PDB file of C-alpha atoms in Angstrom:
ATOM      1  CA  GLN A   1      -5.020  -1.780  -5.519  1.00  0.00           C
ATOM      2  CA  VAL A   2      -3.532  -1.066  -8.864  1.00  0.00           C
ATOM      3  CA  GLN A   3      -1.846  -4.021 -10.663  1.00  0.00           C
ATOM      4  CA  LEU A   4       0.693  -3.659 -13.612  1.00  0.00           C
ATOM      5  CA  VAL A   5       1.510  -6.125 -16.083  1.00  0.00           C
ATOM      6  CA  GLU A   6       4.407  -6.105 -18.404  1.00  0.00           C
ATOM      7  CA  SER A   7       4.852  -7.747 -21.696  1.00  0.00           C
ATOM      8  CA  GLY A   8       7.169  -7.749 -24.704  1.00  0.00           C
ATOM      9  CA  GLY A   9      10.304  -9.177 -23.517  1.00  0.00           C
ATOM     10  CA  GLY A  10      12.185 -11.962 -25.142  1.00  0.00           C
ATOM     11  CA  LEU A  11      15.500 -12.828 -26.961  1.00  0.00           C
ATOM     12  CA  VAL A  12      17.157 -10.251 -29.483  1.00  0.00           C
ATOM     13  CA  GLN A  13      20.303  -9.903 -31.049  1.00  0.00           C
ATOM     14  CA  ALA A  14      22.542  -7.056 -30.403  1.00  0.00           C
ATOM     15  CA  GLY A  15      21.669  -3.859 -32.459  1.00  0.00           C
ATOM     16  CA  GLY A  16      17.943  -4.993 -32.442  1.00  0.00           C
ATOM     17  CA  SER A  17      14.810  -3.521 -31.014  1.00  0.00           C
ATOM     18  CA  MET A  18      12.253  -4.293 -28.685  1.00  0.00           C
ATOM     19  CA  ARG A  19       9.227  -2.659 -27.265  1.00  0.00           C
ATOM     20  CA  LEU A  20       8.000  -3.474 -23.738  1.00  0.00           C
ATOM     21  CA  SER A  21       4.296  -2.641 -22.535  1.00  0.00           C
ATOM     22  CA  CYS A  22       3.072  -2.046 -19.050  1.00  0.00           C
ATOM     23  CA  ALA A  23      -0.618  -2.070 -18.698  1.00  0.00           C
ATOM     24  CA  ALA A  24      -2.219  -0.910 -15.520  1.00  0.00           C
ATOM     25  CA  SER A  25      -5.646  -2.026 -13.970  1.00  0.00           C
ATOM     26  CA  GLU A  26      -6.775   1.396 -12.739  1.00  0.00           C
ATOM     27  CA  ARG A  27      -8.084   4.127 -15.197  1.00  0.00           C
ATOM     28  CA  THR A  28      -6.673   6.683 -12.493  1.00  0.00           C
ATOM     29  CA  PHE A  29      -3.120   5.440 -13.379  1.00  0.00           C
ATOM     30  CA  SER A  30      -3.137   8.300 -15.898  1.00  0.00           C
ATOM     31  CA  ARG A  31      -2.607  10.899 -13.138  1.00  0.00           C
ATOM     32  CA  TYR A  32       0.534   9.353 -11.654  1.00  0.00           C
ATOM     33  CA  ASP A  33       4.293   8.994 -12.664  1.00  0.00           C
ATOM     34  CA  MET A  34       5.515   5.680 -14.193  1.00  0.00           C
ATOM     35  CA  GLY A  35       9.122   4.358 -14.350  1.00  0.00           C
ATOM     36  CA  TRP A  36      10.927   1.515 -15.832  1.00  0.00           C
ATOM     37  CA  PHE A  37      13.624  -0.279 -13.866  1.00  0.00           C
ATOM     38  CA  ARG A  38      15.754  -3.126 -14.731  1.00  0.00           C
ATOM     39  CA  GLN A  39      17.715  -5.764 -12.736  1.00  0.00           C
ATOM     40  CA  ALA A  40      20.517  -7.858 -14.086  1.00  0.00           C
ATOM     41  CA  PRO A  41      21.648 -11.178 -12.353  1.00  0.00           C
ATOM     42  CA  GLY A  42      23.601 -10.191  -9.206  1.00  0.00           C
ATOM     43  CA  LYS A  43      23.177  -6.605  -9.682  1.00  0.00           C
ATOM     44  CA  GLU A  44      20.911  -3.945  -7.994  1.00  0.00           C
ATOM     45  CA  ARG A  45      17.596  -2.902  -9.534  1.00  0.00           C
ATOM     46  CA  GLU A  46      18.330   0.499 -11.242  1.00  0.00           C
ATOM     47  CA  ILE A  47      16.349   3.142 -13.039  1.00  0.00           C
ATOM     48  CA  VAL A  48      16.039   3.092 -16.783  1.00  0.00           C
ATOM     49  CA  ALA A  49      13.511   5.778 -17.411  1.00  0.00           C
ATOM     50  CA  ALA A  50      10.661   7.986 -16.089  1.00  0.00           C
ATOM     51  CA  ILE A  51       7.752   9.714 -17.269  1.00  0.00           C
ATOM     52  CA  SER A  52       5.409  12.316 -15.664  1.00  0.00           C
ATOM     53  CA  TRP A  53       1.701  11.803 -15.780  1.00  0.00           C
ATOM     54  CA  SER A  54       0.990  13.818 -18.819  1.00  0.00           C
ATOM     55  CA  GLY A  55       4.004  12.442 -20.634  1.00  0.00           C
ATOM     56  CA  ASP A  56       5.349  16.078 -21.032  1.00  0.00           C
ATOM     57  CA  ASN A  57       8.522  15.255 -18.783  1.00  0.00           C
ATOM     58  CA  THR A  58      10.974  12.213 -19.054  1.00  0.00           C
ATOM     59  CA  TYR A  59      14.155  11.125 -17.627  1.00  0.00           C
ATOM     60  CA  TYR A  60      16.703   8.588 -18.833  1.00  0.00           C
ATOM     61  CA  LYS A  61      19.562   6.631 -17.496  1.00  0.00           C
ATOM     62  CA  ASP A  62      22.618   8.066 -19.168  1.00  0.00           C
ATOM     63  CA  SER A  63      23.553   4.593 -20.644  1.00  0.00           C
ATOM     64  CA  VAL A  64      20.212   4.369 -22.484  1.00  0.00           C
ATOM     65  CA  LYS A  65      19.895   8.137 -23.771  1.00  0.00           C
ATOM     66  CA  GLY A  66      19.410   8.164 -27.479  1.00  0.00           C
ATOM     67  CA  ARG A  67      18.529   4.467 -27.664  1.00  0.00           C
ATOM     68  CA  PHE A  68      15.346   4.175 -25.221  1.00  0.00           C
ATOM     69  CA  THR A  69      12.294   5.980 -25.280  1.00  0.00           C
ATOM     70  CA  ILE A  70       9.638   5.911 -22.658  1.00  0.00           C
ATOM     71  CA  SER A  71       6.132   6.905 -23.587  1.00  0.00           C
ATOM     72  CA  ARG A  72       2.391   6.428 -22.424  1.00  0.00           C
ATOM     73  CA  ASP A  73      -0.923   6.257 -23.628  1.00  0.00           C
ATOM     74  CA  ASN A  74      -3.420   7.162 -21.000  1.00  0.00           C
ATOM     75  CA  ALA A  75      -6.464   6.289 -22.851  1.00  0.00           C
ATOM     76  CA  LYS A  76      -5.136   2.565 -22.807  1.00  0.00           C
ATOM     77  CA  ASN A  77      -3.620   2.781 -19.338  1.00  0.00           C
ATOM     78  CA  THR A  78      -0.397   1.683 -20.815  1.00  0.00           C
ATOM     79  CA  VAL A  79       3.080   2.732 -20.639  1.00  0.00           C
ATOM     80  CA  TYR A  80       5.807   1.776 -23.103  1.00  0.00           C
ATOM     81  CA  LEU A  81       9.530   1.431 -23.311  1.00  0.00           C
ATOM     82  CA  GLN A  82      10.909   1.338 -26.949  1.00  0.00           C
ATOM     83  CA  MET A  83      14.407  -0.128 -26.989  1.00  0.00           C
ATOM     84  CA  ASN A  84      16.698   0.306 -29.969  1.00  0.00           C
ATOM     85  CA  SER A  85      20.251  -0.459 -30.716  1.00  0.00           C
ATOM     86  CA  LEU A  86      20.266  -3.071 -27.905  1.00  0.00           C
ATOM     87  CA  LYS A  87      23.410  -4.083 -26.275  1.00  0.00           C
ATOM     88  CA  PRO A  88      24.300  -7.221 -24.273  1.00  0.00           C
ATOM     89  CA  GLU A  89      24.744  -5.230 -21.263  1.00  0.00           C
ATOM     90  CA  ASP A  90      20.929  -4.220 -21.518  1.00  0.00           C
ATOM     91  CA  THR A  91      20.110  -7.869 -20.527  1.00  0.00           C
ATOM     92  CA  ALA A  92      18.021  -7.888 -17.392  1.00  0.00           C
ATOM     93  CA  VAL A  93      14.577  -8.130 -16.068  1.00  0.00           C
ATOM     94  CA  TYR A  94      12.580  -5.149 -16.664  1.00  0.00           C
ATOM     95  CA  PHE A  95       9.962  -3.873 -14.421  1.00  0.00           C
ATOM     96  CA  CYS A  96       7.394  -1.112 -14.689  1.00  0.00           C
ATOM     97  CA  ALA A  97       6.349   0.891 -11.520  1.00  0.00           C
ATOM     98  CA  THR A  98       4.065   3.574 -10.739  1.00  0.00           C
ATOM     99  CA  ASP A  99       3.791   6.028  -7.830  1.00  0.00           C
ATOM    100  CA  TYR A 100      -0.065   5.611  -7.636  1.00  0.00           C
ATOM    101  CA  GLY A 101      -1.651   7.269  -4.763  1.00  0.00           C
ATOM    102  CA  ARG A 102       1.156   9.889  -4.166  1.00  0.00           C
ATOM    103  CA  THR A 103       0.651  13.469  -4.490  1.00  0.00           C
ATOM    104  CA  THR A 104       3.083  15.500  -6.457  1.00  0.00           C
ATOM    105  CA  GLY A 105       3.701  19.242  -7.135  1.00  0.00           C
ATOM    106  CA  ARG A 106       3.538  21.258 -10.244  1.00  0.00           C
ATOM    107  CA  THR A 107       7.115  21.144 -10.684  1.00  0.00           C
ATOM    108  CA  TRP A 108       8.124  17.578 -11.919  1.00  0.00           C
ATOM    109  CA  TYR A 109      11.180  15.762 -10.891  1.00  0.00           C
ATOM    110  CA  PRO A 110      12.001  12.239 -11.826  1.00  0.00           C
ATOM    111  CA  LYS A 111      11.808   9.427  -9.264  1.00  0.00           C
ATOM    112  CA  ARG A 112      14.978   7.607  -9.586  1.00  0.00           C
ATOM    113  CA  ASN A 113      14.679   5.374  -6.600  1.00  0.00           C
ATOM    114  CA  ALA A 114      12.665   2.108  -6.208  1.00  0.00           C
ATOM    115  CA  TYR A 115      11.156   3.223  -2.746  1.00  0.00           C
ATOM    116  CA  GLU A 116       9.559   6.270  -4.524  1.00  0.00           C
ATOM    117  CA  TYR A 117       7.175   3.877  -6.151  1.00  0.00           C
ATOM    118  CA  THR A 118       4.042   2.033  -4.704  1.00  0.00           C
ATOM    119  CA  ALA A 119       3.275  -0.805  -7.078  1.00  0.00           C
ATOM    120  CA  TRP A 120       5.237  -2.916  -9.616  1.00  0.00           C
ATOM    121  CA  GLY A 121       4.804  -5.272 -12.410  1.00  0.00           C
ATOM    122  CA  GLN A 122       6.039  -8.820 -12.365  1.00  0.00           C
ATOM    123  CA  GLY A 123       8.944  -8.218 -14.651  1.00  0.00           C
ATOM    124  CA  THR A 124       9.733  -9.254 -18.173  1.00  0.00           C
ATOM    125  CA  GLN A 125      13.051 -10.884 -19.093  1.00  0.00           C
ATOM    126  CA  VAL A 126      15.014  -9.113 -21.879  1.00  0.00           C
ATOM    127  CA  THR A 127      18.077 -11.038 -23.198  1.00  0.00           C
ATOM    128  CA  VAL A 128      20.375  -9.354 -25.880  1.00  0.00           C
ATOM    129  CA  SER A 129      22.762 -11.764 -27.442  1.00  0.00           C
ATOM    130  CA  SER A 130      26.208 -10.600 -28.828  1.00  0.00           C
TER     131      SER A 130
END
């Protein structure tokens, strides 16, 4: 039912910045958690960051802490991933995902696994040159 579309990927030099966007097709998107994953060639898809429906709670993979920031603008049905101080090892296809349709309790915890999400974007390539 819900569709997600990523944008903002491309080529950037090491140390540079890039902002990814993920637009959702459903207004009710604002009630659900969102996550950013990435997958490098020959490697498994891994969690990068997650955010609660309100934006009050976030989670980051250790290797991106202090460099990446996940945020959301529910009025625009959009989630962002601001990436600073990019490194060649950040090169990957980046995917956004939602747990749209799932019920969560009042105590938030980050969804770190792909199977916890119900819908995915098509992915956007991020390439960081050395």
